[in-house]
PDB file of C-alpha atoms in Angstrom:
ATOM      1  CA  UNK Q 108      -4.097   8.543   5.134  1.00  0.00           C
ATOM      2  CA  UNK Q 109      -3.817   8.918   8.894  1.00  0.00           C
ATOM      3  CA  UNK Q 110      -5.463   5.517   9.374  1.00  0.00           C
ATOM      4  CA  UNK Q 111      -2.612   3.963   7.394  1.00  0.00           C
ATOM      5  CA  UNK Q 112       0.218   5.502   9.357  1.00  0.00           C
ATOM      6  CA  UNK Q 113       0.387   2.782  12.011  1.00  0.00           C
ATOM      7  CA  UNK Q 114      -0.092  -0.162   9.608  1.00  0.00           C
ATOM      8  CA  UNK Q 115       2.620   1.228   7.296  1.00  0.00           C
ATOM      9  CA  UNK Q 116       5.009   1.663  10.205  1.00  0.00           C
ATOM     10  CA  UNK Q 117       4.387  -1.917  11.313  1.00  0.00           C
ATOM     11  CA  UNK Q 118       4.926  -3.279   7.802  1.00  0.00           C
ATOM     12  CA  UNK Q 119       8.233  -1.423   7.492  1.00  0.00           C
ATOM     13  CA  UNK Q 120       9.476  -3.018  10.715  1.00  0.00           C
ATOM     14  CA  UNK Q 121       8.688  -6.617   9.704  1.00  0.00           C
ATOM     15  CA  UNK Q 122      11.780  -8.801   9.632  1.00  0.00           C
ATOM     16  CA  UNK Q 123      10.433 -12.274   8.852  1.00  0.00           C
ATOM     17  CA  UNK Q 124       7.444 -14.248   7.541  1.00  0.00           C
ATOM     18  CA  UNK Q 125       6.173 -15.042  11.045  1.00  0.00           C
ATOM     19  CA  UNK Q 126       5.876 -11.352  11.907  1.00  0.00           C
ATOM     20  CA  UNK Q 127       4.193 -10.758   8.544  1.00  0.00           C
ATOM     21  CA  UNK Q 128       1.635 -13.502   9.260  1.00  0.00           C
ATOM     22  CA  UNK Q 129       0.854 -11.921  12.616  1.00  0.00           C
ATOM     23  CA  UNK Q 130       0.280  -8.566  10.930  1.00  0.00           C
ATOM     24  CA  UNK Q 131      -1.545  -9.758   7.823  1.00  0.00           C
ATOM     25  CA  UNK Q 132      -4.486  -7.432   8.531  1.00  0.00           C
ATOM     26  CA  UNK Q 133      -2.073  -4.492   8.115  1.00  0.00           C
ATOM     27  CA  UNK Q 134      -1.024  -5.761   4.696  1.00  0.00           C
ATOM     28  CA  UNK Q 135      -4.652  -6.072   3.625  1.00  0.00           C
ATOM     29  CA  UNK Q 136      -5.532  -2.600   4.862  1.00  0.00           C
ATOM     30  CA  UNK Q 137      -2.584  -0.956   3.089  1.00  0.00           C
ATOM     31  CA  UNK Q 138      -3.028  -2.980  -0.110  1.00  0.00           C
ATOM     32  CA  UNK Q 139      -6.727  -2.132  -0.334  1.00  0.00           C
ATOM     33  CA  UNK Q 140      -6.065   1.565   0.228  1.00  0.00           C
ATOM     34  CA  UNK Q 141      -3.324   1.668  -2.409  1.00  0.00           C
ATOM     35  CA  UNK Q 142      -5.403  -0.207  -4.976  1.00  0.00           C
ATOM     36  CA  UNK Q 143      -8.436   2.004  -4.390  1.00  0.00           C
ATOM     37  CA  UNK Q 144      -6.340   5.176  -4.609  1.00  0.00           C
ATOM     38  CA  UNK Q 145      -4.580   4.041  -7.791  1.00  0.00           C
ATOM     39  CA  UNK Q 146      -7.938   3.033  -9.292  1.00  0.00           C
ATOM     40  CA  UNK Q 147      -9.276   6.427  -8.169  1.00  0.00           C
ATOM     41  CA  UNK Q 148     -12.182   4.809  -6.326  1.00  0.00           C
ATOM     42  CA  UNK Q 149     -11.525   6.396  -2.925  1.00  0.00           C
ATOM     43  CA  UNK Q 150     -11.341  10.043  -1.914  1.00  0.00           C
ATOM     44  CA  UNK Q 151      -7.545  10.081  -1.960  1.00  0.00           C
ATOM     45  CA  UNK Q 152      -7.406   8.694  -5.495  1.00  0.00           C
ATOM     46  CA  UNK Q 153     -10.089  11.094  -6.708  1.00  0.00           C
ATOM     47  CA  UNK Q 154      -8.250  14.063  -5.214  1.00  0.00           C
ATOM     48  CA  UNK Q 155      -4.914  13.012  -6.691  1.00  0.00           C
ATOM     49  CA  UNK Q 156      -6.565  12.554 -10.075  1.00  0.00           C
ATOM     50  CA  UNK Q 157      -8.163  16.005  -9.958  1.00  0.00           C
ATOM     51  CA  UNK Q 158      -4.999  17.806  -8.902  1.00  0.00           C
ATOM     52  CA  UNK Q 159      -2.744  15.778 -11.192  1.00  0.00           C
ATOM     53  CA  UNK Q 160      -0.212  15.429  -8.405  1.00  0.00           C
ATOM     54  CA  UNK Q 161       0.809  12.598  -6.188  1.00  0.00           C
ATOM     55  CA  UNK Q 162       0.036   9.611  -8.389  1.00  0.00           C
ATOM     56  CA  UNK Q 163       3.752   8.985  -8.978  1.00  0.00           C
ATOM     57  CA  UNK Q 164       4.391   9.164  -5.221  1.00  0.00           C
ATOM     58  CA  UNK Q 165       1.515   6.791  -4.575  1.00  0.00           C
ATOM     59  CA  UNK Q 166       2.871   4.387  -7.203  1.00  0.00           C
ATOM     60  CA  UNK Q 167       6.286   4.583  -5.556  1.00  0.00           C
ATOM     61  CA  UNK Q 168       4.758   3.817  -2.165  1.00  0.00           C
ATOM     62  CA  UNK Q 169       2.874   0.859  -3.665  1.00  0.00           C
ATOM     63  CA  UNK Q 170       6.110  -0.438  -5.216  1.00  0.00           C
ATOM     64  CA  UNK Q 171       7.834  -0.291  -1.833  1.00  0.00           C
ATOM     65  CA  UNK Q 172       4.875  -2.044  -0.230  1.00  0.00           C
ATOM     66  CA  UNK Q 173       5.049  -4.778  -2.892  1.00  0.00           C
ATOM     67  CA  UNK Q 174       8.729  -5.448  -2.204  1.00  0.00           C
ATOM     68  CA  UNK Q 175       7.992  -6.179   1.459  1.00  0.00           C
ATOM     69  CA  UNK Q 176       4.771  -8.045   0.692  1.00  0.00           C
ATOM     70  CA  UNK Q 177       6.468 -10.316  -1.857  1.00  0.00           C
ATOM     71  CA  UNK Q 178       9.202 -11.250   0.613  1.00  0.00           C
ATOM     72  CA  UNK Q 179       6.561 -12.222   3.147  1.00  0.00           C
ATOM     73  CA  UNK Q 180       4.238 -14.002   0.683  1.00  0.00           C
ATOM     74  CA  UNK Q 181       1.480 -11.456   1.282  1.00  0.00           C
ATOM     75  CA  UNK Q 182      -0.931  -9.954  -1.289  1.00  0.00           C
ATOM     76  CA  UNK Q 183       0.523  -7.297  -3.588  1.00  0.00           C
ATOM     77  CA  UNK Q 184      -0.831  -4.339  -5.554  1.00  0.00           C
ATOM     78  CA  UNK Q 185      -1.182  -5.365  -9.233  1.00  0.00           C
ATOM     79  CA  UNK Q 186       1.737  -4.123 -11.313  1.00  0.00           C
ATOM     80  CA  UNK Q 187      -0.502  -2.505 -13.942  1.00  0.00           C
ATOM     81  CA  UNK Q 188      -1.533   0.037 -11.287  1.00  0.00           C
ATOM     82  CA  UNK Q 189       2.099   0.994 -10.722  1.00  0.00           C
ATOM     83  CA  UNK Q 190       2.536   2.704 -14.083  1.00  0.00           C
ATOM     84  CA  UNK Q 191       5.002   0.147 -15.354  1.00  0.00           C
TER      85      UNK Q 191
END
C-alpha cells in the first residue's frame, strides 16, 4: 500500500486530461493494484479476504479512482469488482 501513496496523491491532484496523460503510469499502477486486490490475487487482497474486512473500503477507493479515471479517459477498474 505504501507504494501507492504517491501515485494516489498525484491522481487526486489531476485537474485536466493533459496532466492525466503525463501521469498515465500512476493510473496503471493504481488500477492494477486495485484489480489484483479485488480479485484477491495479491497479498493485500488475500489478507482482506481472510480477515473479512476492508473489501468495502477497497471497493469505495476503486469507485473514487474510476470517477477520476473516466474523466481523464484512463483505464478503469471493471464495475463487477466493485460489488455493484
